[in-house]
CSV table of C-alpha atoms and ligand atoms in Angstrom, one decimal:
chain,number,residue,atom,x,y,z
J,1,UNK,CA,-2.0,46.7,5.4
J,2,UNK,CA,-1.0,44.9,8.2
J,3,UNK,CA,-3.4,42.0,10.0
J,4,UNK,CA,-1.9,39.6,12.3
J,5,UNK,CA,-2.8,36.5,11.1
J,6,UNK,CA,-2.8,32.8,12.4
J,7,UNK,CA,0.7,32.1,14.0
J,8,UNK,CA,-0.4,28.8,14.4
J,9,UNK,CA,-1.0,27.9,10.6
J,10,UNK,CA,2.7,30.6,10.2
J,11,UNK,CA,4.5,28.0,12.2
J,12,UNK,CA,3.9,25.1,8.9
J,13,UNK,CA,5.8,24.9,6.0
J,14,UNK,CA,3.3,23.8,3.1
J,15,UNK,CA,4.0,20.0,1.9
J,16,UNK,CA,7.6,19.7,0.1
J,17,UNK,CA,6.7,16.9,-1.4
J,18,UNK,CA,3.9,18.6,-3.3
J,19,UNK,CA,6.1,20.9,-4.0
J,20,UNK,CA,9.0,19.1,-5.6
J,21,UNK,CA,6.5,17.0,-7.5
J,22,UNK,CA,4.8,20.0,-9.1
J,23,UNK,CA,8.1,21.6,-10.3
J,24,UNK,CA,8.9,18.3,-12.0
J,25,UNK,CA,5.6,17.4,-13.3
J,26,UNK,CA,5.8,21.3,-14.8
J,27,UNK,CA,9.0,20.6,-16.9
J,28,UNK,CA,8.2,17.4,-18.2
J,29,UNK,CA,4.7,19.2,-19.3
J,30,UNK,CA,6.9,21.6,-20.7
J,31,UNK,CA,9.5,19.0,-23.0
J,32,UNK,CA,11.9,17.9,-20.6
J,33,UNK,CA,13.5,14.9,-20.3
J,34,UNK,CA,13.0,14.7,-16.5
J,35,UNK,CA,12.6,11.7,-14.3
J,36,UNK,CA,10.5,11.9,-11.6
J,37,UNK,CA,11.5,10.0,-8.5
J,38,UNK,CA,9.4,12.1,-6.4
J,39,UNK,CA,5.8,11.0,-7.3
J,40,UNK,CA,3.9,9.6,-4.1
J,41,UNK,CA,1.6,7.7,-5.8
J,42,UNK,CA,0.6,4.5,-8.4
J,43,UNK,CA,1.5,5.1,-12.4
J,44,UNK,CA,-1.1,3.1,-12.8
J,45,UNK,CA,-4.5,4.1,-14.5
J,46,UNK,CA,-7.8,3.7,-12.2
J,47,UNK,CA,-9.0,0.0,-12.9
J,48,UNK,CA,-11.4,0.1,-15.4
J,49,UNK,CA,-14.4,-1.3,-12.8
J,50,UNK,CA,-13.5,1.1,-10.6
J,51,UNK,CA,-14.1,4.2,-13.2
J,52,UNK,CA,-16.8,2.3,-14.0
J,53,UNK,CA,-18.6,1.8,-11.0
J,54,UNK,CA,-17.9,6.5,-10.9
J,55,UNK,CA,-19.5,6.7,-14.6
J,56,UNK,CA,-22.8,4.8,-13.4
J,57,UNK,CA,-23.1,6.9,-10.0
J,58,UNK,CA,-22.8,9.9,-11.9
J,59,UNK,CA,-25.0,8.8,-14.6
J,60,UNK,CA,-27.7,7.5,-11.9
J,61,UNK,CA,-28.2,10.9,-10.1
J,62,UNK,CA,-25.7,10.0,-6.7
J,63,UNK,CA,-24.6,13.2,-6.9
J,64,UNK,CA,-26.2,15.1,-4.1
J,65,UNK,CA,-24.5,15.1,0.0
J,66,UNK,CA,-24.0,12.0,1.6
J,67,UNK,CA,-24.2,11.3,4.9
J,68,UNK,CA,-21.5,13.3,6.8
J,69,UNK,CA,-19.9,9.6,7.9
J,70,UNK,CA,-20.4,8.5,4.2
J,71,UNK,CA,-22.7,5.9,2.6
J,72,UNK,CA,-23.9,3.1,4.2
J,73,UNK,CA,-23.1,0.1,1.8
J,74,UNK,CA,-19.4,2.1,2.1
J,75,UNK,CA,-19.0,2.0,5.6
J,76,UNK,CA,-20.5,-1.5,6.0
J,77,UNK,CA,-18.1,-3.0,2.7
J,78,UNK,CA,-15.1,-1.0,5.0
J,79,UNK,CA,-16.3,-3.0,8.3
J,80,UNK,CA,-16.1,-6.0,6.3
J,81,UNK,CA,-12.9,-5.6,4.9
J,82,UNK,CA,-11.5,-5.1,8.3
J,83,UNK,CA,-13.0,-8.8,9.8
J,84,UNK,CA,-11.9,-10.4,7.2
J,85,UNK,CA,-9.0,-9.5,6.1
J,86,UNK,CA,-7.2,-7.8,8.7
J,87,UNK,CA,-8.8,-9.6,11.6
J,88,UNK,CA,-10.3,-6.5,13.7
J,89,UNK,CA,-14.0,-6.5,14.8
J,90,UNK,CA,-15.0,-2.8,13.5
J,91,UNK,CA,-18.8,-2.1,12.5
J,92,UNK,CA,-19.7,0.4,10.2
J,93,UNK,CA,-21.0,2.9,12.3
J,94,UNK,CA,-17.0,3.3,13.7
J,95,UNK,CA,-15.4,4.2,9.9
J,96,UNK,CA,-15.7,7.8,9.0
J,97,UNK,CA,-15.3,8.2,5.4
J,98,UNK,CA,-13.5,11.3,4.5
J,99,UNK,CA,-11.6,13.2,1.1
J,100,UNK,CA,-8.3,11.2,1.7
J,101,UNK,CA,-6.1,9.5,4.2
J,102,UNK,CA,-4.9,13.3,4.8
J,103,UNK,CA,-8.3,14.3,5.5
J,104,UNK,CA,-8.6,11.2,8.2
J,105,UNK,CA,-6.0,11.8,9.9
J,106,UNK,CA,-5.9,15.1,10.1
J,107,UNK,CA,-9.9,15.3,11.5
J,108,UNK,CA,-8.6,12.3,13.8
J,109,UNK,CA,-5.6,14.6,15.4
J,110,UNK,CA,-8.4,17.5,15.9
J,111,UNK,CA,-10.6,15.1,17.8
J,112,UNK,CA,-8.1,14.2,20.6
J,113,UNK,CA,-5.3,17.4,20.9
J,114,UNK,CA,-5.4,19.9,23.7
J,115,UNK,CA,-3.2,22.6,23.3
J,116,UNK,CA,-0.1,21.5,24.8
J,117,UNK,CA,-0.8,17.9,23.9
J,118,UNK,CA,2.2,16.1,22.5
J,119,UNK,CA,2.1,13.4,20.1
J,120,UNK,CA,5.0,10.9,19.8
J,121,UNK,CA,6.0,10.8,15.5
J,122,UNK,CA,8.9,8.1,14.9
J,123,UNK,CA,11.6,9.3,12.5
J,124,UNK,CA,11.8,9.1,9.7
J,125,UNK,CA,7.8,10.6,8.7
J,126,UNK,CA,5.3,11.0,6.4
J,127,UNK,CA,6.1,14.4,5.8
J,128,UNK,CA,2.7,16.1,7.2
J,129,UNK,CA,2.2,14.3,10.2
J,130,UNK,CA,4.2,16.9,12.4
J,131,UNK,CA,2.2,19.9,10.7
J,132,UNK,CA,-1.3,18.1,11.0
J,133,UNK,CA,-0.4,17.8,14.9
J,134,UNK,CA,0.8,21.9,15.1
J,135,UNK,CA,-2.3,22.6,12.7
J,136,UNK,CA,-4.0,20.7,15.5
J,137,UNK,CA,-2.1,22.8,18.4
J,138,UNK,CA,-0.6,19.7,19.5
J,139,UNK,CA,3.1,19.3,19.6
J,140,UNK,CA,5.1,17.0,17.8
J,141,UNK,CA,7.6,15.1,19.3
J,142,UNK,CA,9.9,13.5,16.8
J,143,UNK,CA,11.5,10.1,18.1
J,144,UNK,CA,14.9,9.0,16.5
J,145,UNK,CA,15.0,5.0,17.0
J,146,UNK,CA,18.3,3.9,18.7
J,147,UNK,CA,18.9,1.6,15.4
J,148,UNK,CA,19.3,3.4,12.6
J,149,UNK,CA,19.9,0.2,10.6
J,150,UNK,CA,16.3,-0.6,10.8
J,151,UNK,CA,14.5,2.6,11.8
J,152,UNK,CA,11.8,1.0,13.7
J,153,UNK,CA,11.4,2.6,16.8
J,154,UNK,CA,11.2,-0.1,19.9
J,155,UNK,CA,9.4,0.9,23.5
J,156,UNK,CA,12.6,1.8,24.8
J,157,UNK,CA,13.1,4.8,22.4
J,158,UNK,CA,9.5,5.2,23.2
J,159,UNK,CA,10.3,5.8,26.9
J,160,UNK,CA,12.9,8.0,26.2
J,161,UNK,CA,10.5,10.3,24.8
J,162,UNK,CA,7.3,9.9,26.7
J,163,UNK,CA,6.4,12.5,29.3
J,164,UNK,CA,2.9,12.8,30.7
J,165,UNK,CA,1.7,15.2,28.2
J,166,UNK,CA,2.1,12.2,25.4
J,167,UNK,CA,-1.2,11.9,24.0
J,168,UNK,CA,-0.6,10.3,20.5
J,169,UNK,CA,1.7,7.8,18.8
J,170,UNK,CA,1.5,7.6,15.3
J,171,UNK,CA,2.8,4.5,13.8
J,172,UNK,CA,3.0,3.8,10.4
J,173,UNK,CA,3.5,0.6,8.7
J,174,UNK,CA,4.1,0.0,5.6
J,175,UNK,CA,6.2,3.6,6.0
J,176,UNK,CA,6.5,6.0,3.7
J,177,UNK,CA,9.3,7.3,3.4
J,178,UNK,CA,12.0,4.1,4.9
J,179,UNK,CA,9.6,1.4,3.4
J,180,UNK,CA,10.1,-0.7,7.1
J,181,UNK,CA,7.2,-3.1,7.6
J,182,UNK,CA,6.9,-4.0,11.6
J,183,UNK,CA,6.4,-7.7,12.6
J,184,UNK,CA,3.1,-8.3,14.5
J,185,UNK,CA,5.2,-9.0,18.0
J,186,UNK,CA,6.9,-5.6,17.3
J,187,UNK,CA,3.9,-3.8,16.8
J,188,UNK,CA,2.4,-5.8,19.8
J,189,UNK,CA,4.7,-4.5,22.3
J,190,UNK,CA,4.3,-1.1,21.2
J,191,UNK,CA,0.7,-1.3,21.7
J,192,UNK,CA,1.0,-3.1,24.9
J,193,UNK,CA,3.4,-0.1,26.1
J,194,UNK,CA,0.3,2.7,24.9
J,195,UNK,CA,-2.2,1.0,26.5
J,196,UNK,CA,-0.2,1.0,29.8
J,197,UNK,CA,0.5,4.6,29.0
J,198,UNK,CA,-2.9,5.6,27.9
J,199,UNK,CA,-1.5,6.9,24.5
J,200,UNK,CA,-3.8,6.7,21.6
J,201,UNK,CA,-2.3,4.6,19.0
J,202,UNK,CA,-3.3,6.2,15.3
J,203,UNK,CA,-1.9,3.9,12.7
J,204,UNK,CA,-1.9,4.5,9.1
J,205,UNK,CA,-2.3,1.4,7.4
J,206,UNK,CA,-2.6,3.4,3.5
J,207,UNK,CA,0.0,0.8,2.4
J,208,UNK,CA,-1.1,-2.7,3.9
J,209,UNK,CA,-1.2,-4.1,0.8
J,210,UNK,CA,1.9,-2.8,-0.2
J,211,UNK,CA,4.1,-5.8,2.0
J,212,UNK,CA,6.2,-7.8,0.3
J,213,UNK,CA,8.5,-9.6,2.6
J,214,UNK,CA,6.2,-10.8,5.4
J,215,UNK,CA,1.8,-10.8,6.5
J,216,UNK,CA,0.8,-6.9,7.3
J,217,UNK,CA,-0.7,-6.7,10.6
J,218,UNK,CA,-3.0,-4.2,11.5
J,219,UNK,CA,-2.1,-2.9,15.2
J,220,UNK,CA,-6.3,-3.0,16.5
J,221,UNK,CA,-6.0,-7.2,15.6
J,222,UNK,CA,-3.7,-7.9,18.4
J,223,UNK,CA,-6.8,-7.4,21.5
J,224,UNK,CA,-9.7,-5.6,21.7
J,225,UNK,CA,-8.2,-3.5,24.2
J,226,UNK,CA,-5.6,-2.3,22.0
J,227,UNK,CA,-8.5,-1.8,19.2
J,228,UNK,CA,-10.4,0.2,21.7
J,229,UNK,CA,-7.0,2.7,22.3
J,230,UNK,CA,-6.1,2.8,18.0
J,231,UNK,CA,-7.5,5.0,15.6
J,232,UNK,CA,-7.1,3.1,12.2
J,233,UNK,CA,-6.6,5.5,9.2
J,234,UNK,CA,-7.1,3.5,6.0
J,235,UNK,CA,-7.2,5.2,2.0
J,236,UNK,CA,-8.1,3.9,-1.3
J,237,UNK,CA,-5.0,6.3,-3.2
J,238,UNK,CA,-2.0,4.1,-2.8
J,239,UNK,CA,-4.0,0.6,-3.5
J,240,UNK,CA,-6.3,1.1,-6.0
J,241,UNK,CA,-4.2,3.9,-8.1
J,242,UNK,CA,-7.2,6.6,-6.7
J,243,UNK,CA,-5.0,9.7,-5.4
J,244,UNK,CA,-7.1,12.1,-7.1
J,245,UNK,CA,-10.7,10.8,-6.3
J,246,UNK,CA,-9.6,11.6,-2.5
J,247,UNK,CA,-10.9,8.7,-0.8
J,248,UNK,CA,-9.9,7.8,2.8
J,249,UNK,CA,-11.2,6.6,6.0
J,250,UNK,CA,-11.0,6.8,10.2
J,251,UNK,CA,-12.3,3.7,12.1
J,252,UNK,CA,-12.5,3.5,15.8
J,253,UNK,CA,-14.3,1.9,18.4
J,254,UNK,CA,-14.2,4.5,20.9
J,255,UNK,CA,-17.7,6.3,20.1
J,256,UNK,CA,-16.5,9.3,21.7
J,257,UNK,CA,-13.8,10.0,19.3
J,258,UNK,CA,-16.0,9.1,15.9
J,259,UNK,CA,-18.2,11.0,17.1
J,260,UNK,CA,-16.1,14.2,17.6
J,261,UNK,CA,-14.4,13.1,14.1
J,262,UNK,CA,-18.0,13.4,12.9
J,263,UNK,CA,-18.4,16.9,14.0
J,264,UNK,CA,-15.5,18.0,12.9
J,265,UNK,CA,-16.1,17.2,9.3
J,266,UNK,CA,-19.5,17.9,9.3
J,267,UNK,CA,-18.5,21.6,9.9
J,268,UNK,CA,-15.9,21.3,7.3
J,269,UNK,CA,-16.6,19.3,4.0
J,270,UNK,CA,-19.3,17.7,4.7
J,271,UNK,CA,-19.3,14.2,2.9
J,272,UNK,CA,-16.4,12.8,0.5
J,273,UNK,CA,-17.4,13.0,-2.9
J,274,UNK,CA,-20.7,10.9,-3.4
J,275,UNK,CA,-19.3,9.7,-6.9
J,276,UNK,CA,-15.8,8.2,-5.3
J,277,UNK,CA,-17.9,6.7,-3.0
J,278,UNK,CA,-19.3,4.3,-5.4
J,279,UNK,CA,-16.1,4.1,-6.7
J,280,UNK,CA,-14.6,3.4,-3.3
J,281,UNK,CA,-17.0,0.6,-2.9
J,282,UNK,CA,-16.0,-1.2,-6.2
J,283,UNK,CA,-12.5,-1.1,-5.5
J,284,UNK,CA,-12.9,-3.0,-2.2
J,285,UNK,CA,-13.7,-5.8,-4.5
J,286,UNK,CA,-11.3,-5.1,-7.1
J,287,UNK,CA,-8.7,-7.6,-7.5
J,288,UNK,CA,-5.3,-5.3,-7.8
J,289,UNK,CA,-2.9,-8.6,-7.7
J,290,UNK,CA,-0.9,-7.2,-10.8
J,291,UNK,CA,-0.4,-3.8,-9.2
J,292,UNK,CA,1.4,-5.6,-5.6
J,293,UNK,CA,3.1,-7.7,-8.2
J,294,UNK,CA,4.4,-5.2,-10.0
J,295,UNK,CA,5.6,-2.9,-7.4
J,296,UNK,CA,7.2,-5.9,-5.4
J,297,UNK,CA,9.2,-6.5,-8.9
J,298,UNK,CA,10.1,-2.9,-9.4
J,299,UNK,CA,11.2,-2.7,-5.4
J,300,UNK,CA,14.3,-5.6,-6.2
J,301,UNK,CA,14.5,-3.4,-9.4
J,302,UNK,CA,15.7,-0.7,-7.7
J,303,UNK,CA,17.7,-2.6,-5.2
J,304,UNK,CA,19.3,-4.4,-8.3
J,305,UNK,CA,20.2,-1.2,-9.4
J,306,UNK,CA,21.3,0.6,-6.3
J,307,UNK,CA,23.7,-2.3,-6.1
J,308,UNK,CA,25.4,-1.3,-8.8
J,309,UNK,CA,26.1,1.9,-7.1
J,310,UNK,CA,29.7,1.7,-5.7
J,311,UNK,CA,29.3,1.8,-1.7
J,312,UNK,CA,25.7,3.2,-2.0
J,313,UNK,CA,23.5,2.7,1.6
J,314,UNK,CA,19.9,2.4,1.6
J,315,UNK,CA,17.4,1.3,4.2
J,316,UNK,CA,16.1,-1.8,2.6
J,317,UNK,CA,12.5,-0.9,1.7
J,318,UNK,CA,9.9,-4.1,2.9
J,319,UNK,CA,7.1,-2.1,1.5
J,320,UNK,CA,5.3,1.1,0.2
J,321,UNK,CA,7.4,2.1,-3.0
J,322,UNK,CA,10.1,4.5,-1.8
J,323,UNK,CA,13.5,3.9,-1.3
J,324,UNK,CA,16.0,6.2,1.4
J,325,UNK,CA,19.4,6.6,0.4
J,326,UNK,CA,21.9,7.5,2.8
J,327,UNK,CA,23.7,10.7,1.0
J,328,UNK,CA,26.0,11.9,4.4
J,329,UNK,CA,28.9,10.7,2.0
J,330,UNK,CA,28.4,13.4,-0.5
J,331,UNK,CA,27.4,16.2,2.1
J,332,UNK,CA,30.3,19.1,1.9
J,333,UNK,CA,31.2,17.6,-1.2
J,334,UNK,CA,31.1,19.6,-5.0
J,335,UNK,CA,29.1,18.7,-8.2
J,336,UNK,CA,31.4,21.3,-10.6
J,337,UNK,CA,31.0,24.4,-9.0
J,338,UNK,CA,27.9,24.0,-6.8
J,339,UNK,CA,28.3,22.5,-3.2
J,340,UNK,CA,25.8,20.2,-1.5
J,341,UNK,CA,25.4,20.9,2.0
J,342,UNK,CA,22.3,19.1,2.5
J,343,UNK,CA,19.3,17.0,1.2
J,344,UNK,CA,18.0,20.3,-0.7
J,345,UNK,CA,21.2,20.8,-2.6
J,346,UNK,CA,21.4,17.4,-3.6
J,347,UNK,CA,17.8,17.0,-5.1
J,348,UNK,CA,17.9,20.9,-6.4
J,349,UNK,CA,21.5,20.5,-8.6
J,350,UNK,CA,20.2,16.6,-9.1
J,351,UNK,CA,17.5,18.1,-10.8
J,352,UNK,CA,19.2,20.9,-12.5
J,353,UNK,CA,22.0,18.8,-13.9
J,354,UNK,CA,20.5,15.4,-14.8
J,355,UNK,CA,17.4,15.7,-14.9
J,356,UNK,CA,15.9,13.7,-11.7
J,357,UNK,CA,13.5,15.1,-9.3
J,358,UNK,CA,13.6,13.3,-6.1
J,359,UNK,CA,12.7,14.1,-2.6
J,360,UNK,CA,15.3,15.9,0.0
J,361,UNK,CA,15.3,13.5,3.5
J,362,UNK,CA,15.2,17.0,5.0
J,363,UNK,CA,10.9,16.3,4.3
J,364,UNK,CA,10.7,13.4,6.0
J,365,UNK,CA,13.3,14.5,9.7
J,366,UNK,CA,16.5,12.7,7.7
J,367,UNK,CA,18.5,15.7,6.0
J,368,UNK,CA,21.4,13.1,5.4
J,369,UNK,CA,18.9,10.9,3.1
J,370,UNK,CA,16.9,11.4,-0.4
J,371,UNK,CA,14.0,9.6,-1.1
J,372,UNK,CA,13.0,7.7,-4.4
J,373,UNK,CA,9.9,6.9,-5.5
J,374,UNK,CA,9.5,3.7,-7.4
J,375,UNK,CA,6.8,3.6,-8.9
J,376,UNK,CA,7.5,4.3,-12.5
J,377,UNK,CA,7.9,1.8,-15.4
J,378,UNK,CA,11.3,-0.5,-15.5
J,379,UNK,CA,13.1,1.6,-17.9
J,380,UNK,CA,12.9,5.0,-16.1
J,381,UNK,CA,13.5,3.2,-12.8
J,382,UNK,CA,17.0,2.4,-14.8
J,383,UNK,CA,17.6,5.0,-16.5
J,384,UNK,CA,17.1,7.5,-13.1
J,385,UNK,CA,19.4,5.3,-11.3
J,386,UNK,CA,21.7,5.3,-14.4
J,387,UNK,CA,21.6,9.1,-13.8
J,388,UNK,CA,21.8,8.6,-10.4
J,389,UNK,CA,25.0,6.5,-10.4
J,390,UNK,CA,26.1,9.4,-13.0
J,391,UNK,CA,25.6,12.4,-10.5
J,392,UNK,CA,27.6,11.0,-7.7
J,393,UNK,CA,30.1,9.4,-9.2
J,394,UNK,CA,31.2,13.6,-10.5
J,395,UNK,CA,30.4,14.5,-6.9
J,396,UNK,CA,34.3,15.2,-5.6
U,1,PLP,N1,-0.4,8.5,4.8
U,1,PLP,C1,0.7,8.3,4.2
U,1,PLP,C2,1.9,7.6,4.9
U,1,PLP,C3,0.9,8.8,2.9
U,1,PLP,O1,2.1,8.5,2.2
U,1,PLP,C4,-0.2,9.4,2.3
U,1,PLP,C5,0.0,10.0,0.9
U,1,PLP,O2,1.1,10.2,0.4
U,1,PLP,C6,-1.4,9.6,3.0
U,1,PLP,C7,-1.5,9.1,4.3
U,1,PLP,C8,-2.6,10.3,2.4
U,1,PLP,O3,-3.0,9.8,1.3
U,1,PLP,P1,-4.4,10.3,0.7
U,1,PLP,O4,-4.8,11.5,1.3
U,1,PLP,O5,-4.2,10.4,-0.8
U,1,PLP,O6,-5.4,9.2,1.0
């Protein structure tokens, strides 16, 4: 049989980091002694209000569809959050409550692309940004910052990639993969450059809490009209340790685009799940303090550790929980018999010979990096770097 199916959805690879964390989550099911640096989310269990606040919705009949934008008391509690705590005037009737940050982003993408449209990503990415824009026919246009000591992008990199067709810049603070956190005057210019430009800004806040070195700053704060030109993508997964309840959000002020954003996932899903929505709502007054605490501890952790690493290089993470590490020295090189020639190699004979699963740069634009997740107890963040120091030190 032969059918000529999408080319669009041919042209994107399915998410590597799924992937890699399935194969690893498979061999410790099956005995092994593996460490997995690959996880992109909490260890942590659910708070126990949180699952609470589920068992009572479930138990109370809020089982049937929502309204498409999500429940009321959710959107309002998500309008709130944003006044007060990240200083943006949003009302309810701007959030879109969706199955994910994924889900938001991607239904946000589908509300502004033309065919043709391009949409300006910063390197290094969250690995599906540049295949939610092709999903979206946009294209994505991948911008290396001139300093790769930071890996922030500034407006002059910005310019040297803009061309009329730009519709989109997708920033993302606290980033996953580098861990960079940009001040508030950094971010500012940037907006101040797509406003003149008439770029939308979509900025995925999923780890604003996650900020240990200075204040997060959510780009729609610095004027309303930079608000007006942002789409703010928000999630409860990364915060309140609720990846699989798939809980995320859109909020904008332009009633054009949440409107379009509502179409497009009334045609789709429909509502998030009406349970995690009262779960959701909890959580915004959960008090996670412990879990910020404890990932802040485990990020010098792991810096502690990657010290002891002779000549290791690192971007030095400010937030999220991952950690880059430069591997260009060990590219061409041998582990016994097997060669690494890239980021692939290096996490695929990692894994095979110690034990490690990790995550090749090649997901995130940077094939000369690997990225480690740290959000695993003390002792397997030591003993994976153990193994880590292990691996490369045999690497000849
Ligand atoms: N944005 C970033 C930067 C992420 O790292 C993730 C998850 O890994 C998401 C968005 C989506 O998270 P979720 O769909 O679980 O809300």
């Amino acid at each position: 049989m032969s059918i000529n199916l999408s080319e669009n959805v041919q042209k994107v690879a399915p998410s590597m980091t799924l992937a890699i964390s399935a194969i690893a989550k498979k061999k410790i099911a099956d005995g092994e002694d593996v460490i997995n640096f690959s996880v992109g989310e909490p260890d942590f269990d659910t708070p126990d209000a949180i699952k609470e606040a589920a068992i009572q919705a479930l138990n109370s009949g809020k089982t049937k569809y929502t309204a498409v934008s999500g429940i009321v008391e959710l959107k309002e509690a998500i309008a709130n959050k944003y006044k007060s705590e990240n200083k943006v005037n949003y009302s309810a009737d701007d959030v879109i409550v969706s199955s994910g940050g994924k889900q938001a982003i991607f239904n946000a993408l589908m509300a502004i692309l033309n065919p043709g449209d391009k949409v300006l990503i910063p390197v290094p990415y969250w690995t599906s940004y540049p295949e939610m824009v092709t999903l979206a026919y946009g294209t994505p246009v991948l911008v290396q910052p001139s300093d790769s000591t930071i890996y922030k992008v500034s407006v002059n990199d910005l310019d040297r990639y803009y061309s009329p067709e730009v519709k989109c810049l997708i920033i993302n603070s606290p980033s996953n993969p580098s861990g960079v956190v940009y001040e508030s005057e950094e971010l500012r210019e940037i907006a101040t450059w797509a406003v003149k430009k008439n770029v939308i800004l979509l900025s995925d806040e999923i780890y604003e809490k996650l900020s240990y070195d200075s204040d997060f700053t959510s780009i729609a704060s610095l004027s309303e009209e930079i608000r007006d030109q942002t789409i703010t993508i928000n999630g409860f997964s990364k915060t309140y340790a609720m990846t699989g309840l798939r809980l995320g959000y859109s909020i904008s002020s332009n009633k054009q685009i949440t409107k379009l954003i509502n179409t497009i996932q009334s045609h789709t899903t429909s509502n998030a799940n009406s349970i995690t929505q009262y779960a959701g709502l909890e959580a915004l007054s959960t008090n996670v303090d412990f879990m910020i605490d404890t990932f802040k501890r485990r990020r010098d952790l792991i810096i502690a550790e990657a010290k002891k690493i002779d000549q290791l290089k690192y971007i030095y993470p400010q937030g999220a929980f991952y950690l880059l590490i430069d591997i260009s020295p060990y590219i061409g090189k041998f582990y016994g018999d097997s060669k690494i020639s890239d980021s692939l190699d290096f996490a695929q004979i990692f894994l095979e010979k110690e034990k490690v699963a990790l995550t090749p740069g090649s997901a995130f634009g940077m094939d000369s990096y690997i990225r480690i997740s740290y959000a695993l107890s003390d002792e397997k963040l030591v003993e994976g770097m153990q193994r880590l120091k292990n691996f490369v030190n045999a690497i000849k």
